[in-house]
PDB file of C-alpha atoms in Angstrom:
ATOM      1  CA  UNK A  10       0.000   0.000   0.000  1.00 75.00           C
ATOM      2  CA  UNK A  11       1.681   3.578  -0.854  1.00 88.00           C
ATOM      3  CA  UNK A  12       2.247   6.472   1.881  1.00 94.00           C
ATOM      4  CA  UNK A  13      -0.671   8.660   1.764  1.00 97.00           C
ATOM      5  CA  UNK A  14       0.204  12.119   1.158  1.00 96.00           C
ATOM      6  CA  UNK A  15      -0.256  14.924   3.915  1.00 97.00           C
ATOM      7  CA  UNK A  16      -3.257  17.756   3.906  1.00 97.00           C
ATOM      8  CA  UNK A  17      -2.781  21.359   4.642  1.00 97.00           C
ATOM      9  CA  UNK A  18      -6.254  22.775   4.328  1.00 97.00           C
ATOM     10  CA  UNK A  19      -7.915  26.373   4.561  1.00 95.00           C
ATOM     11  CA  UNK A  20     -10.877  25.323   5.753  1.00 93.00           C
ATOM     12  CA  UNK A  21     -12.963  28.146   5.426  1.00 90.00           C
ATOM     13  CA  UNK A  22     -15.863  30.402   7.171  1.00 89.00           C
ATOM     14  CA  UNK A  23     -17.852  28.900  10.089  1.00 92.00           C
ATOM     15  CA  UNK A  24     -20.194  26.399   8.696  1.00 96.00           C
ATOM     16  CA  UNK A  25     -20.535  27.438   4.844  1.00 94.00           C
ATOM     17  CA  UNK A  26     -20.522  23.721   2.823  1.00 96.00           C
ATOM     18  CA  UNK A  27     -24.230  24.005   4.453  1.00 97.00           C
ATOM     19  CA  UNK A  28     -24.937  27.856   3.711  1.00 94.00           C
ATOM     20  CA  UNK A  29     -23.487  27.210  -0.379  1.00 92.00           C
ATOM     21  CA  UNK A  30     -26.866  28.723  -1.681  1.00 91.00           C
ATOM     22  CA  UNK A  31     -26.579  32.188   0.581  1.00 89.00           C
ATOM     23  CA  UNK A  32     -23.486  32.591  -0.451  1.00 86.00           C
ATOM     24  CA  UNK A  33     -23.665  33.221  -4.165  1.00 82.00           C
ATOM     25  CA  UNK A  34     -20.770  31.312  -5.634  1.00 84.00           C
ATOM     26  CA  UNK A  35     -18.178  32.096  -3.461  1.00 85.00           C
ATOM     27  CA  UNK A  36     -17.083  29.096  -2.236  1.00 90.00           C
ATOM     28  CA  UNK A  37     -17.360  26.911  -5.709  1.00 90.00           C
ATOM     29  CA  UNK A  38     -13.818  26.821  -5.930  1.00 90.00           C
ATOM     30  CA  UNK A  39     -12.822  25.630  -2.134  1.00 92.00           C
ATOM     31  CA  UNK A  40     -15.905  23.071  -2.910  1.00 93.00           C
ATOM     32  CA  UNK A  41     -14.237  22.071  -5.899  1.00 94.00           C
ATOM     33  CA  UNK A  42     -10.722  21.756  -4.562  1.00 94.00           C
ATOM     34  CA  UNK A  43     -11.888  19.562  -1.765  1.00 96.00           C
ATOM     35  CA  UNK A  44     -14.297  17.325  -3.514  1.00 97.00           C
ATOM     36  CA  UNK A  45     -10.765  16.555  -5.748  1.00 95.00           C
ATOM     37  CA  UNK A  46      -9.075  14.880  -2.644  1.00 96.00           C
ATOM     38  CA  UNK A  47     -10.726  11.713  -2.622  1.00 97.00           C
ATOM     39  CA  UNK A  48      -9.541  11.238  -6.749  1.00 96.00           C
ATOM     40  CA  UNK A  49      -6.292  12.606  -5.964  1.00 94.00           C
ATOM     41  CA  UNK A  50      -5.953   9.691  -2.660  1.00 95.00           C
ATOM     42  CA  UNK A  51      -7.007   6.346  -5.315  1.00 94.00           C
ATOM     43  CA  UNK A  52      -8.669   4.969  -2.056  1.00 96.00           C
ATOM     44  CA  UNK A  53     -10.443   5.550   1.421  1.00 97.00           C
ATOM     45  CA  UNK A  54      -7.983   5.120   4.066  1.00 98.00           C
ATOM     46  CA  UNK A  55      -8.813   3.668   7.282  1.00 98.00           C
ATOM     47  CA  UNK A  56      -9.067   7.129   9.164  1.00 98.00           C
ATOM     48  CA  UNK A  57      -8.554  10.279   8.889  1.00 98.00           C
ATOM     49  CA  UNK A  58      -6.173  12.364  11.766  1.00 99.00           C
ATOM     50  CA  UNK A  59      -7.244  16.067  11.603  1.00 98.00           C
ATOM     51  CA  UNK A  60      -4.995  18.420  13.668  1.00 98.00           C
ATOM     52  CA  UNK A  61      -7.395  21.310  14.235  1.00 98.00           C
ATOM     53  CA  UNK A  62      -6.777  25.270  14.459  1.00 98.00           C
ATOM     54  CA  UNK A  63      -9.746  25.291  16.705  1.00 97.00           C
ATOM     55  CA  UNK A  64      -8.306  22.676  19.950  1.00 98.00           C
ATOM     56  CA  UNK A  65      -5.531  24.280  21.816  1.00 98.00           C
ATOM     57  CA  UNK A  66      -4.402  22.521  25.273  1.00 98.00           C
ATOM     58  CA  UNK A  67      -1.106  22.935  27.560  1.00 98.00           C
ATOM     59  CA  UNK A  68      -0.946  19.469  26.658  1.00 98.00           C
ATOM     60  CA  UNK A  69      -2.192  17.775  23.103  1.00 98.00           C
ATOM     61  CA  UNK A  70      -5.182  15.978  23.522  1.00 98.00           C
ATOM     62  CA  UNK A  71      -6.653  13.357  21.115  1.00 98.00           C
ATOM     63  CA  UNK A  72     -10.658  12.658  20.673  1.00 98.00           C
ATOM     64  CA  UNK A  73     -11.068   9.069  21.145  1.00 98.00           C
ATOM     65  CA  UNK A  74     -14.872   8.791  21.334  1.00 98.00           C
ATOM     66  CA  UNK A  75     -16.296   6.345  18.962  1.00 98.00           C
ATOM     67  CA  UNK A  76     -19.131   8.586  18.194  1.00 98.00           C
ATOM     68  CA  UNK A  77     -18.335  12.437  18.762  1.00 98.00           C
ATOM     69  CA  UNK A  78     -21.196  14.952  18.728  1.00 97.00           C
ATOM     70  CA  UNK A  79     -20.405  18.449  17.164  1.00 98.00           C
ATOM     71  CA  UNK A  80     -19.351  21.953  18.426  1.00 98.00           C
ATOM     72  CA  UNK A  81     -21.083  24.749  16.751  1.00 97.00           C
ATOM     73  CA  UNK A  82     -18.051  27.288  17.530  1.00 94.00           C
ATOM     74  CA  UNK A  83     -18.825  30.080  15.941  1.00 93.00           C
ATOM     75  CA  UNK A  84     -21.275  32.795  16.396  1.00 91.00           C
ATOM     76  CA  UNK A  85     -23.658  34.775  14.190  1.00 92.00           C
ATOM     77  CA  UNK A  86     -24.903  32.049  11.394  1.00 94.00           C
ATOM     78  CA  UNK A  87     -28.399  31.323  11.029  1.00 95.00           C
ATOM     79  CA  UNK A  88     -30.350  28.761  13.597  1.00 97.00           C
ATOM     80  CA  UNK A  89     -29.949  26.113  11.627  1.00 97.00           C
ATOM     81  CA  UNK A  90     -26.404  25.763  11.467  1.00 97.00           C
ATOM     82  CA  UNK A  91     -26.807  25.135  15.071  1.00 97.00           C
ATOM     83  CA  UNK A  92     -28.324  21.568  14.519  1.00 97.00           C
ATOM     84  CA  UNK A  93     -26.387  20.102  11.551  1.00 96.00           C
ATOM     85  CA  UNK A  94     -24.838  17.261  12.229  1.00 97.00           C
ATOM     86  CA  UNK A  95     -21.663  15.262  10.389  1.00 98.00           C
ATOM     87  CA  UNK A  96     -21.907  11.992  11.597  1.00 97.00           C
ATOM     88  CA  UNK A  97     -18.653  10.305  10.575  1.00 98.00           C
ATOM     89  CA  UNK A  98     -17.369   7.251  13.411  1.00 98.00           C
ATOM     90  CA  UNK A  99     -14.401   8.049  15.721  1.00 98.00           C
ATOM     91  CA  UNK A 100     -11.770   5.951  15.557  1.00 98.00           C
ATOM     92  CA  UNK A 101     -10.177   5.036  19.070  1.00 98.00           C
ATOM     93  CA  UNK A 102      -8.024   2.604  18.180  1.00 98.00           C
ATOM     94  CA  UNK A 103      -6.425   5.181  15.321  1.00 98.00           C
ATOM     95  CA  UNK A 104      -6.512   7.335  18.645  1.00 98.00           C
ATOM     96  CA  UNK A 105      -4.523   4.873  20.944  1.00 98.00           C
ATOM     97  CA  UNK A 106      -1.673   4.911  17.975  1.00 98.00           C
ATOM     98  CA  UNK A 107      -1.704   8.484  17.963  1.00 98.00           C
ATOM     99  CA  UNK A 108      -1.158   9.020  21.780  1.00 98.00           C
ATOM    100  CA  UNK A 109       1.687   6.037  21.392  1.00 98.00           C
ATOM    101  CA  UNK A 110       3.533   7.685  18.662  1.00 98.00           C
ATOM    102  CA  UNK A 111       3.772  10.899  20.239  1.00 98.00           C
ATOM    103  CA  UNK A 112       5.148   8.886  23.090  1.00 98.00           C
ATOM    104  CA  UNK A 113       7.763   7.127  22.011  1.00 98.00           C
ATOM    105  CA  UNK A 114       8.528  10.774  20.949  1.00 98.00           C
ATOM    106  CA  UNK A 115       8.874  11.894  24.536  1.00 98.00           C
ATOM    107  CA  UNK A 116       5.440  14.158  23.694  1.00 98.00           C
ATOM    108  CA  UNK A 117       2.759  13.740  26.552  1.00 98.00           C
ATOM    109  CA  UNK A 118       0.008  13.422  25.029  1.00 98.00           C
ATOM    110  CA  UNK A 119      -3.937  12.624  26.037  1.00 98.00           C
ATOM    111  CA  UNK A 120      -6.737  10.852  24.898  1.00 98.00           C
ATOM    112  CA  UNK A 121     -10.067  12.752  25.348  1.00 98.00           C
ATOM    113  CA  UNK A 122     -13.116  10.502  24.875  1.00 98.00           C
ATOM    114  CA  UNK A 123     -15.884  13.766  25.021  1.00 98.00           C
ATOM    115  CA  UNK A 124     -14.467  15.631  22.211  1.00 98.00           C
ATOM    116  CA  UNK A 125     -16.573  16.294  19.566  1.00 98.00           C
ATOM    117  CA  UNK A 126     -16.210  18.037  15.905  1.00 98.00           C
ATOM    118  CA  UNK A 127     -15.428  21.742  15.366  1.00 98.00           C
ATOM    119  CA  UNK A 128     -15.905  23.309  12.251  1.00 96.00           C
ATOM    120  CA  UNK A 129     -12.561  23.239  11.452  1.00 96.00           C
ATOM    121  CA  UNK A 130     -12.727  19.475  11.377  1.00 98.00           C
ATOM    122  CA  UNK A 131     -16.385  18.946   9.918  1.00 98.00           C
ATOM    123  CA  UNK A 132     -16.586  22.243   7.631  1.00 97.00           C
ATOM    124  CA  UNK A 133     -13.424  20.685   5.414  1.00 97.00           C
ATOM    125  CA  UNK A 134     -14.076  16.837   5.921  1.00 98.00           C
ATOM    126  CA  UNK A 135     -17.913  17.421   4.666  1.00 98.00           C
ATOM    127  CA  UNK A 136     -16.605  18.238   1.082  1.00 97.00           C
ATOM    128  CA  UNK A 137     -14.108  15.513   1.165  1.00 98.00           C
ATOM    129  CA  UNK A 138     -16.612  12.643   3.040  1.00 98.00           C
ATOM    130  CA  UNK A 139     -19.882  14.028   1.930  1.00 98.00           C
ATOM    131  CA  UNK A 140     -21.027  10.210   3.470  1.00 98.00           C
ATOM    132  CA  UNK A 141     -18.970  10.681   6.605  1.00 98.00           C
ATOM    133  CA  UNK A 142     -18.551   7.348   6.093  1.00 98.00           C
ATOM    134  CA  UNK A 143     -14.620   7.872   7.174  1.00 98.00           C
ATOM    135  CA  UNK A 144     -13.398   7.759  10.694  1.00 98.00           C
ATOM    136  CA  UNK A 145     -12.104  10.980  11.736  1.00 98.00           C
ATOM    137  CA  UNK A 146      -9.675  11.542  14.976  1.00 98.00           C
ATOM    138  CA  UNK A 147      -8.482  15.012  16.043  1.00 98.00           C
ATOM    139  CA  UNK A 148      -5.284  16.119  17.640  1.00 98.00           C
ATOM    140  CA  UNK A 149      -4.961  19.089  18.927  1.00 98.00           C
ATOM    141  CA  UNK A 150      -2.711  22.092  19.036  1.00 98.00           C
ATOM    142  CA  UNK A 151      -0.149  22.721  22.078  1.00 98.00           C
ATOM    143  CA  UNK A 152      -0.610  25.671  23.832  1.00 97.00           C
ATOM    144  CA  UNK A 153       2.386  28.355  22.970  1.00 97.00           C
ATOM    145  CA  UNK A 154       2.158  27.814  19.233  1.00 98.00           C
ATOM    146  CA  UNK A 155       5.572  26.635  19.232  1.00 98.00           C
ATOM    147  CA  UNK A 156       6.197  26.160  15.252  1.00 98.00           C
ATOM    148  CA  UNK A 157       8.952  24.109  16.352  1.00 98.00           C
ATOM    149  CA  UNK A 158       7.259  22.088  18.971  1.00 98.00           C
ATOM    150  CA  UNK A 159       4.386  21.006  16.308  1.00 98.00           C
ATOM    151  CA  UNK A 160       7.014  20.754  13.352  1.00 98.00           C
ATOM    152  CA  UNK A 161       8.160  17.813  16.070  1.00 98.00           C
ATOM    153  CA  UNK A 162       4.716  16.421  16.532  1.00 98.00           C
ATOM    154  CA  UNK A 163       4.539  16.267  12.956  1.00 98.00           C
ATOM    155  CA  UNK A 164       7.533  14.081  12.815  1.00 98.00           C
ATOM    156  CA  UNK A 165       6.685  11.731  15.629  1.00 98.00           C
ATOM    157  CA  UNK A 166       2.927  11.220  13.748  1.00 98.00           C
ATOM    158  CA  UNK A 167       4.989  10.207  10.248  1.00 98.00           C
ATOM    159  CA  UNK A 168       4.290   6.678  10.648  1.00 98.00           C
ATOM    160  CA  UNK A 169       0.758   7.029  10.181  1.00 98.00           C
ATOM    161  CA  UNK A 170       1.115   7.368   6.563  1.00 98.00           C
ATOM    162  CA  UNK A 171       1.997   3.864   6.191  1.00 97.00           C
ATOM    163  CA  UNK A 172      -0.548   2.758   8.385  1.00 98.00           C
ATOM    164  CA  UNK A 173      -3.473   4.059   6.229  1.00 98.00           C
ATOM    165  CA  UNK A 174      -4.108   7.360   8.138  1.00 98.00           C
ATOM    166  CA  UNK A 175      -4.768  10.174   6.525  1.00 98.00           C
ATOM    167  CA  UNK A 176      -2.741  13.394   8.245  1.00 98.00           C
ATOM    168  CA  UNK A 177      -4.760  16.629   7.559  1.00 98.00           C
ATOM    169  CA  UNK A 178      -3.936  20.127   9.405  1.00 98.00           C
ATOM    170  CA  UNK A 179      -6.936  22.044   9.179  1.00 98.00           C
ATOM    171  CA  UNK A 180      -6.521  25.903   9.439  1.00 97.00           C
ATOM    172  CA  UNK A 181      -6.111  29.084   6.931  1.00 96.00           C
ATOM    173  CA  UNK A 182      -3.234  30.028   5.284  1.00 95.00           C
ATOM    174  CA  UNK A 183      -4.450  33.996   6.135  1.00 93.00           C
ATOM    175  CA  UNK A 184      -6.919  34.321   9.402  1.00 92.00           C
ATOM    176  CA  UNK A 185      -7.088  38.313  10.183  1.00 87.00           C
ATOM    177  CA  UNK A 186     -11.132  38.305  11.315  1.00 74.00           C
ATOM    178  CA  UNK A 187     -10.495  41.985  12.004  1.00 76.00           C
ATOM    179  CA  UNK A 188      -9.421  42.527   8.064  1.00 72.00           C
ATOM    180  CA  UNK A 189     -11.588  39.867   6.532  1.00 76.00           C
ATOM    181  CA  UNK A 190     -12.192  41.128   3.411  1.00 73.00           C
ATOM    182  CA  UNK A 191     -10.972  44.036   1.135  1.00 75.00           C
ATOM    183  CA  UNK A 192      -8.917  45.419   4.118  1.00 79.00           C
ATOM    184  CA  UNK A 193      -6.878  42.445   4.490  1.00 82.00           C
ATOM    185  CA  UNK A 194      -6.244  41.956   0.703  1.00 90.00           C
ATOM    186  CA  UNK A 195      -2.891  43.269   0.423  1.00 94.00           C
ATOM    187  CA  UNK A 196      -1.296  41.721   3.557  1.00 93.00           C
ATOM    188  CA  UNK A 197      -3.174  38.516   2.157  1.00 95.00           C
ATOM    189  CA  UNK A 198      -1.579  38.335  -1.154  1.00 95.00           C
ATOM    190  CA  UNK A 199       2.055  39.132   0.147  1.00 97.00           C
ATOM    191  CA  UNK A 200       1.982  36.186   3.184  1.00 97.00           C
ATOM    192  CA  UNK A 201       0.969  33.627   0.725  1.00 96.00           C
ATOM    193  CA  UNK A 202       3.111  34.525  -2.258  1.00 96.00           C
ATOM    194  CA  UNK A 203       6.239  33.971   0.801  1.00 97.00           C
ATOM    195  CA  UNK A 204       3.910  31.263   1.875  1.00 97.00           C
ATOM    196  CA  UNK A 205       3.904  29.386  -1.565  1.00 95.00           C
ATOM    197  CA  UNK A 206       7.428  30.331  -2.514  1.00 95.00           C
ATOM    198  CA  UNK A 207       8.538  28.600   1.072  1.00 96.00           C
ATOM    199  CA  UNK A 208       6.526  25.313   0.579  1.00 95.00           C
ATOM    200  CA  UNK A 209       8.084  25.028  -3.049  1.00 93.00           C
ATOM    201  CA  UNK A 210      11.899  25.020  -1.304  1.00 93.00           C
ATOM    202  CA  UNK A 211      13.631  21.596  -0.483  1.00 93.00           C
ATOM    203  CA  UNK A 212      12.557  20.194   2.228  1.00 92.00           C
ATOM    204  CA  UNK A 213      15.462  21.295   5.187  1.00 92.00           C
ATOM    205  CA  UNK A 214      14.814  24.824   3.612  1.00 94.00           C
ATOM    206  CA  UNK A 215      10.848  24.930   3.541  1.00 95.00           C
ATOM    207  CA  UNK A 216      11.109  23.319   7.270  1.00 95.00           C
ATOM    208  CA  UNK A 217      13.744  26.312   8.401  1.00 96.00           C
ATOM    209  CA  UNK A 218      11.873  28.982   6.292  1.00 96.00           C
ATOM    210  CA  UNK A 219       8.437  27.820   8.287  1.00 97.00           C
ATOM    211  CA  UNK A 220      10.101  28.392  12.019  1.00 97.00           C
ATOM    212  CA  UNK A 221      11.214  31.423  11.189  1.00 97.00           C
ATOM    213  CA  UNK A 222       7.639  32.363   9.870  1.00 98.00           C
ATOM    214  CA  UNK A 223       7.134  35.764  11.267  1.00 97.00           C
ATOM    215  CA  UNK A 224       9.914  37.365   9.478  1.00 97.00           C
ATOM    216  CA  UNK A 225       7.479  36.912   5.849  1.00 98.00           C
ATOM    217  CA  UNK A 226       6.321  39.760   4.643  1.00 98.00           C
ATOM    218  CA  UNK A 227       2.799  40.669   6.181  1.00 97.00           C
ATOM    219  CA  UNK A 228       3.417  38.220   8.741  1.00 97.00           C
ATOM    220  CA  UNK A 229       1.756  39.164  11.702  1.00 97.00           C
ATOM    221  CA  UNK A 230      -0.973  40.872   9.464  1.00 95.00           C
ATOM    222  CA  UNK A 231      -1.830  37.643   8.268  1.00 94.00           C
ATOM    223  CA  UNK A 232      -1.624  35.953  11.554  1.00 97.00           C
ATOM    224  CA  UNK A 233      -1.827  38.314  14.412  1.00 96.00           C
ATOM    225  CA  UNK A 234      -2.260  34.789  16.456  1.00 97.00           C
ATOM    226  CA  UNK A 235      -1.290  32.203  14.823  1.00 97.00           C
ATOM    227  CA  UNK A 236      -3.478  29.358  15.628  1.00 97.00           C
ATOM    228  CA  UNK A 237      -4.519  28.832  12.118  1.00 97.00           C
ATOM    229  CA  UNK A 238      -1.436  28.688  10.549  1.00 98.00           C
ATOM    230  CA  UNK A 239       0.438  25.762  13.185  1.00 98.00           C
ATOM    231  CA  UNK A 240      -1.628  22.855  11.560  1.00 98.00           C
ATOM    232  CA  UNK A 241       0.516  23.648   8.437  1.00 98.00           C
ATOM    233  CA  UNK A 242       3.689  23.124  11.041  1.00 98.00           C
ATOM    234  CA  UNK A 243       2.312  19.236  11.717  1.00 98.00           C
ATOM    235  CA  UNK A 244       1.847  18.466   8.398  1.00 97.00           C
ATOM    236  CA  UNK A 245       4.773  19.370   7.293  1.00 97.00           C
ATOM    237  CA  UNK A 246       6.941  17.856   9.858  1.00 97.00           C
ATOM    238  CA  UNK A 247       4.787  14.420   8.830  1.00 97.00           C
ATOM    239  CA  UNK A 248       6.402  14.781   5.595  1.00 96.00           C
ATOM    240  CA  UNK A 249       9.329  16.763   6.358  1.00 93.00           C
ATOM    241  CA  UNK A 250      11.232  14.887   3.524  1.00 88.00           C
ATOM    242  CA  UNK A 251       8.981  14.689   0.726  1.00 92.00           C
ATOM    243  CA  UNK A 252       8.517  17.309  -2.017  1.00 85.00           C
ATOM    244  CA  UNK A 253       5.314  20.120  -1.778  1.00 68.00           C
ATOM    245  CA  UNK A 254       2.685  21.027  -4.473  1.00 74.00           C
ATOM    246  CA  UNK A 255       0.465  23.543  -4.440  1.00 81.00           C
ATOM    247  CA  UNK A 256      -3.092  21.980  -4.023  1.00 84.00           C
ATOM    248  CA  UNK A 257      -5.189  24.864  -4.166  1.00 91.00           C
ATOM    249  CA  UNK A 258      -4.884  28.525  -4.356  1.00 90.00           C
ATOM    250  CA  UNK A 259      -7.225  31.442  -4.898  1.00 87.00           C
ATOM    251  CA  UNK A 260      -6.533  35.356  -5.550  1.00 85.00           C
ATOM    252  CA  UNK A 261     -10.173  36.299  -4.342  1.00 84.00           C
ATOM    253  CA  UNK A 262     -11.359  34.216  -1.153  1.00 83.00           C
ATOM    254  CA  UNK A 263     -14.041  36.200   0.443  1.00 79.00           C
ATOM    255  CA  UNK A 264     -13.722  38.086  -2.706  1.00 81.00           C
ATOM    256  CA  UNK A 265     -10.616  39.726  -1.883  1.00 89.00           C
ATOM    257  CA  UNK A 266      -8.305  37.304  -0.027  1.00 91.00           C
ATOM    258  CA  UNK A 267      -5.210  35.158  -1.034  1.00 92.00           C
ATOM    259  CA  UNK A 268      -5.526  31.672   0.266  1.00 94.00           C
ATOM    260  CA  UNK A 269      -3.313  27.954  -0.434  1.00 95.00           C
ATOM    261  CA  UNK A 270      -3.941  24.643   0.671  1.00 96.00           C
ATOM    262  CA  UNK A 271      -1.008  21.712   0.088  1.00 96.00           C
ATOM    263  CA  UNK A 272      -0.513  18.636  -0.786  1.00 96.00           C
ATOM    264  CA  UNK A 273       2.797  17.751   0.747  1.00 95.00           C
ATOM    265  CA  UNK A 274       3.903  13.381  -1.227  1.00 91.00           C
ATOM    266  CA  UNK A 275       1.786  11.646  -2.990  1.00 77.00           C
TER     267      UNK A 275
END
């Protein structure tokens, strides 16, 4: 069986794969580019690891329920998005591995049986899975936002690829909620151009270019805390040795914005 590759998605806005018909077009193309994954895999693979810009901890924690419920977090959407549901299967044994990888790493790390999905997990895995028919584990982030400490959890999750588990990090390559729009545009554009560029380098150089993150231009514009961009740190350290492709990229998310997702192998 061949290494799966390794997911960096922007998962977009709060719950929109349910809201496509308010919102005019303008997420066709993130539709699009997510609904390619499952051509782009060959296969379903057992279950699905999403490290999630929305779960922070002092310590990582891992949802091993075999049936999570949702968490509507975010605020302002109509009722409705209140009550959907994605009903794809945890996967607790795919959880166990997890918490024994990061082990053997020296990374404490714990399992958390009440966790349930955040719309960073079920507002990008709905595209992919519109079935949920895959199992889906989260990991979250480490409190600090080290980009070296997750670069590191990355690494110590590599095995997984062999193992049938699909790694996604689930985030946004730009997430300014202040300058969502038109305002952020500029800042947008220059911190994924550096943001491309980086993920295009050889691998020692992307990994070193990614640590030092904050010197890119429009960094802290583009991240003023940067919880959505760390996921990209974990996948990237899961396949700190392969080459990178851009996935997906769009000039005009939100209608203004510069976002990427990556494919890193495969």
């Amino acid at each position: 069986m061949s290494t799966l590759p390794v997911y960096f998605l922007s998962h977009g806005g709060g719950p929109w794969p349910w809201m496509l018909d308010q919102y005019g077009g303008r997420y066709d193309a993130l539709k699009a580019s997510l609904e390619a994954i499952p051509a782009e895999l060959g296969r379903k693979p057992r279950a699905v690891l999403v490290v999630t810009a929305h779960w922070e901890a002092p310590q990582l924690r891992i949802s091993s329920g075999a049936a999570p419920g949702m968490i509507y977090d975010y605020g302002g959407f109509p009722d409705y998005t209140y009550r959907i549901r994605y009903g794809a299967p945890g996967a607790p044994d795919v959880a166990a591995r997890v918490q024994a990888l990061l082990r053997d790493a020296g990374i404490v790390a714990h399992l958390d049986p009440e966790r349930g999905y955040d719309h960073g997990t079920f507002s990008a895995m709905a595209p992919i899975y519109p079935d949920a028919d895959v199992p889906i584990v989260q990991l979250s982030l480490k409190a600090g936002l080290d980009p070296a400490e997750h670069l590191a959890i990355g690494r110590a999750l590599a095995a997984l690829r062999n193992e049938d588990v699909l790694i996604v990090g689930s985030g946004l390559s730009y997430h300014n909620l202040r300058q969502f729009g038109g305002a952020g545009a500029q800042a947008s554009h220059l911190f994924d151009a550096w943001l491309r560029d980086t993920m295009a380098l050889p691998p020692a150089e992307r990994s070193a270019r990614l640590l030092a993150w904050e010197q890119a231009p429009a960094a802290r514009q583009a991240h003023p805390r940067e919880e959505h961009l760390l996921p990209l740190m974990v996948a990237v350290g899961a396949a700190e040795q392969d080459a990178a492709a851009v996935q997906y990229h769009e000039d005009a998310f939100m209608g203004a914005l510069a976002v990427s997702s990556f494919r890193i192998g495969g």
